[in-house]
Coordinates of C-alpha atoms in Angstrom, one line a residue:
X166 CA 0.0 0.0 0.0
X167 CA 2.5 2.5 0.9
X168 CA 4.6 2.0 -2.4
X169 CA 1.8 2.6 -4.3
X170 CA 1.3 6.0 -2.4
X171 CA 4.1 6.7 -3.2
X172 CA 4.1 6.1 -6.6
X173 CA 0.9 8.0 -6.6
X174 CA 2.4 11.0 -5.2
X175 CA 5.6 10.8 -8.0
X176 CA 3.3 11.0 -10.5
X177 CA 1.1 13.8 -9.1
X178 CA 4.2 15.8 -8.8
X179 CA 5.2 15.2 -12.5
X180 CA 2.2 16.6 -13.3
X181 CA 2.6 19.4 -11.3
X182 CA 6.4 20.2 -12.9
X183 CA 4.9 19.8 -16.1
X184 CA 2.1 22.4 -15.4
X185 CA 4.4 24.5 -14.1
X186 CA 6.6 24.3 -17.2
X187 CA 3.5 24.6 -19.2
X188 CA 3.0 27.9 -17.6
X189 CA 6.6 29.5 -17.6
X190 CA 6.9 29.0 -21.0
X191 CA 2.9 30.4 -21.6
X192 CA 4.7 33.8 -19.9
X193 CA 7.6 33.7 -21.5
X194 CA 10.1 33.1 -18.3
X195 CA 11.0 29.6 -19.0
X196 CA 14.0 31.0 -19.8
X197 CA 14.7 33.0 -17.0
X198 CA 14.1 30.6 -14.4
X199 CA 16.3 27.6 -15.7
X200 CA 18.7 30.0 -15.4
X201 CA 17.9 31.0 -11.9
X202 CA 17.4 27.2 -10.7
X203 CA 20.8 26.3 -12.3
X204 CA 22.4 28.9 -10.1
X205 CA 20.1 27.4 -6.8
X206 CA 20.7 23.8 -7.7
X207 CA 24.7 24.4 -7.7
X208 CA 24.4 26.1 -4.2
X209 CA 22.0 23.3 -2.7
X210 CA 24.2 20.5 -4.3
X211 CA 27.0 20.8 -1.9
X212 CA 24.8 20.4 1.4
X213 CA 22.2 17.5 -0.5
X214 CA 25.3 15.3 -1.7
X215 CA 26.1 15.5 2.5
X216 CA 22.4 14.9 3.8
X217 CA 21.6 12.1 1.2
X218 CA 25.2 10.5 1.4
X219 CA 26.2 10.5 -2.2
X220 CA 29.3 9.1 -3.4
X221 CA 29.8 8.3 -6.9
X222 CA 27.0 9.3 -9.6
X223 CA 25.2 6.1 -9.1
X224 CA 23.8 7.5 -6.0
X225 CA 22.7 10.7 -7.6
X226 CA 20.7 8.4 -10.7
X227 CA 18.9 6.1 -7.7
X228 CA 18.2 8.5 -5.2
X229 CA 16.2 10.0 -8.7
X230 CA 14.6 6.8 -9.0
X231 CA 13.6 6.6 -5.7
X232 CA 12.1 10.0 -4.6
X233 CA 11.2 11.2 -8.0
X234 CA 10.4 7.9 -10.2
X235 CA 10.0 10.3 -13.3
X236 CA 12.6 7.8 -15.1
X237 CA 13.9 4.3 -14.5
X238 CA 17.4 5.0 -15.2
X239 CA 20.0 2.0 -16.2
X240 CA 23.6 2.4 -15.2
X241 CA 26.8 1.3 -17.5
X242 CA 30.5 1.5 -16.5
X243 CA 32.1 3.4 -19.3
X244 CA 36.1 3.5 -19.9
X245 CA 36.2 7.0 -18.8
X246 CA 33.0 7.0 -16.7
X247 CA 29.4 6.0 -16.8
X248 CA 26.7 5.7 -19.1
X249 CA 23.1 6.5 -17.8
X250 CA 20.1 5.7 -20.2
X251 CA 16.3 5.6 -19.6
X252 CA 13.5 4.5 -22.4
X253 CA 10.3 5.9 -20.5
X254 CA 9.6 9.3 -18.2
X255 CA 6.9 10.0 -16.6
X256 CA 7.2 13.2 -16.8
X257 CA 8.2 13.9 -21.0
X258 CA 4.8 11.7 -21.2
X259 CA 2.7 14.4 -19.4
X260 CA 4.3 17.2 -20.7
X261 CA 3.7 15.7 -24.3
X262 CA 0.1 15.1 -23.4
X263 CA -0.1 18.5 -22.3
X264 CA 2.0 19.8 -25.2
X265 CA 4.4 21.7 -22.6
X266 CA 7.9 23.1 -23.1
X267 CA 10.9 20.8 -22.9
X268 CA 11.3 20.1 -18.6
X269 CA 14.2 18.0 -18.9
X270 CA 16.8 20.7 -18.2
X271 CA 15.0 22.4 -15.5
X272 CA 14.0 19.4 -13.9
X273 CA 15.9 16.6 -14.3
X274 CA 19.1 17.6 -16.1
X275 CA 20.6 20.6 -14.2
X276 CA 19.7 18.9 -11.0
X277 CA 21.6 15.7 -12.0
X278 CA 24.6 17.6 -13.2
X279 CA 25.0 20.0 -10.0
X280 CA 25.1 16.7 -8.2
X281 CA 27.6 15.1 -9.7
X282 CA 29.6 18.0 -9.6
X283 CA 29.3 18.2 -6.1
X284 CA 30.1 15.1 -5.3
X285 CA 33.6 14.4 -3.5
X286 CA 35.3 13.1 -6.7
X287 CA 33.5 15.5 -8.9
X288 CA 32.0 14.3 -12.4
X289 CA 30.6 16.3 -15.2
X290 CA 27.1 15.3 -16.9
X291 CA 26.9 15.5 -20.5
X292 CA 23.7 14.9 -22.7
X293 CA 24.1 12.8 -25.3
X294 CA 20.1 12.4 -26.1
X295 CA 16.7 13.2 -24.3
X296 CA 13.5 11.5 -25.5
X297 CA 12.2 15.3 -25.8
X298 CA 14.3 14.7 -29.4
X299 CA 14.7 10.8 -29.4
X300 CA 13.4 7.4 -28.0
X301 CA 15.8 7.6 -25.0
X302 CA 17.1 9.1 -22.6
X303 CA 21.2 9.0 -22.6
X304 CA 24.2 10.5 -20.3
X305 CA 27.6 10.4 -20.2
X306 CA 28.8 11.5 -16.4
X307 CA 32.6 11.6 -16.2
X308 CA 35.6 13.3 -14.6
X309 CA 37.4 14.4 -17.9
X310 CA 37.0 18.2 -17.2
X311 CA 38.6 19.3 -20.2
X312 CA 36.9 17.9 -22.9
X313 CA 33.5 19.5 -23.0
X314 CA 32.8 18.1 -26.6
X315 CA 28.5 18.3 -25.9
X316 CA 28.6 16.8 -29.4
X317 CA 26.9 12.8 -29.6
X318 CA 30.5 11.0 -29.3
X319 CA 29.3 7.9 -26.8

């Protein structure tokens, strides 16, 4: 019983995101607050990686699954780092249905990437795909700072 609460609650809050996306982008500011939830999401990052005990970016993709079940994301070692992929969302579904702006940067991708970069061994999140454009979901988290290539390379 409780699971399913849960699950009841994840989805009510997709919904919610997705309305609230819906509307951002209705008054133009869509814009204007990714930016400004970037900015918060690297300043909370530091202390959540401490309360929720994250280590490596594993941690960051379950404790997703877990609180926010938008995606069911699959983990693969990669030479240089991992490999994160996901073929259904929640939330893309109901913003589709809704025919809402694009949430995955505001609210999955730019709080996934301020947590891995605040993790102890920092790593950087690159997007390699969304299903906003394609029929999956795929990351590339590593440490290699200094190439920044956001071009599809995987």
């Amino acid at each position: 019983m409780e699971q399913n609460n849960i699950k009841t609650l994840q989805l009510l809050y997709a919904g919610l995101l997705a309305d609230s996306v819906a509307i951002f982008e209705k008054y133009g500011i869509l814009e204007k607050i990714k930016l400004q939830k970037s900015v918060e999401n690297k300043l909370a990052a530091p202390a959540r990686v401490n309360q929720f005990a994250l280590k490596h970016p594993e941690d960051v993709f379950n404790l997703f699954n877990k609180l926010l079940g938008f995606a069911e994301w699959k983990i693969n070692r990669a030479s240089q780092g991992y490999i994160f992929s996901a073929k259904a969302c929640k939330l893309k579904c109901i913003s589709s249905t809704m025919n809402s702006a694009k949430p995955c940067d505001l609210c999955c991708i730019d709080p996934l990437s301020a947590l891995c970069e605040s993790l102890a061994n920092p790593y950087m999140l690159e997007v390699y795909q969304t299903m906003w454009e394609d029929i999956e979901c795929i990351f590339y988290v590593h440490q290699n700072f200094h190439n920044q290539n956001k071009t599809k390379t995987i």
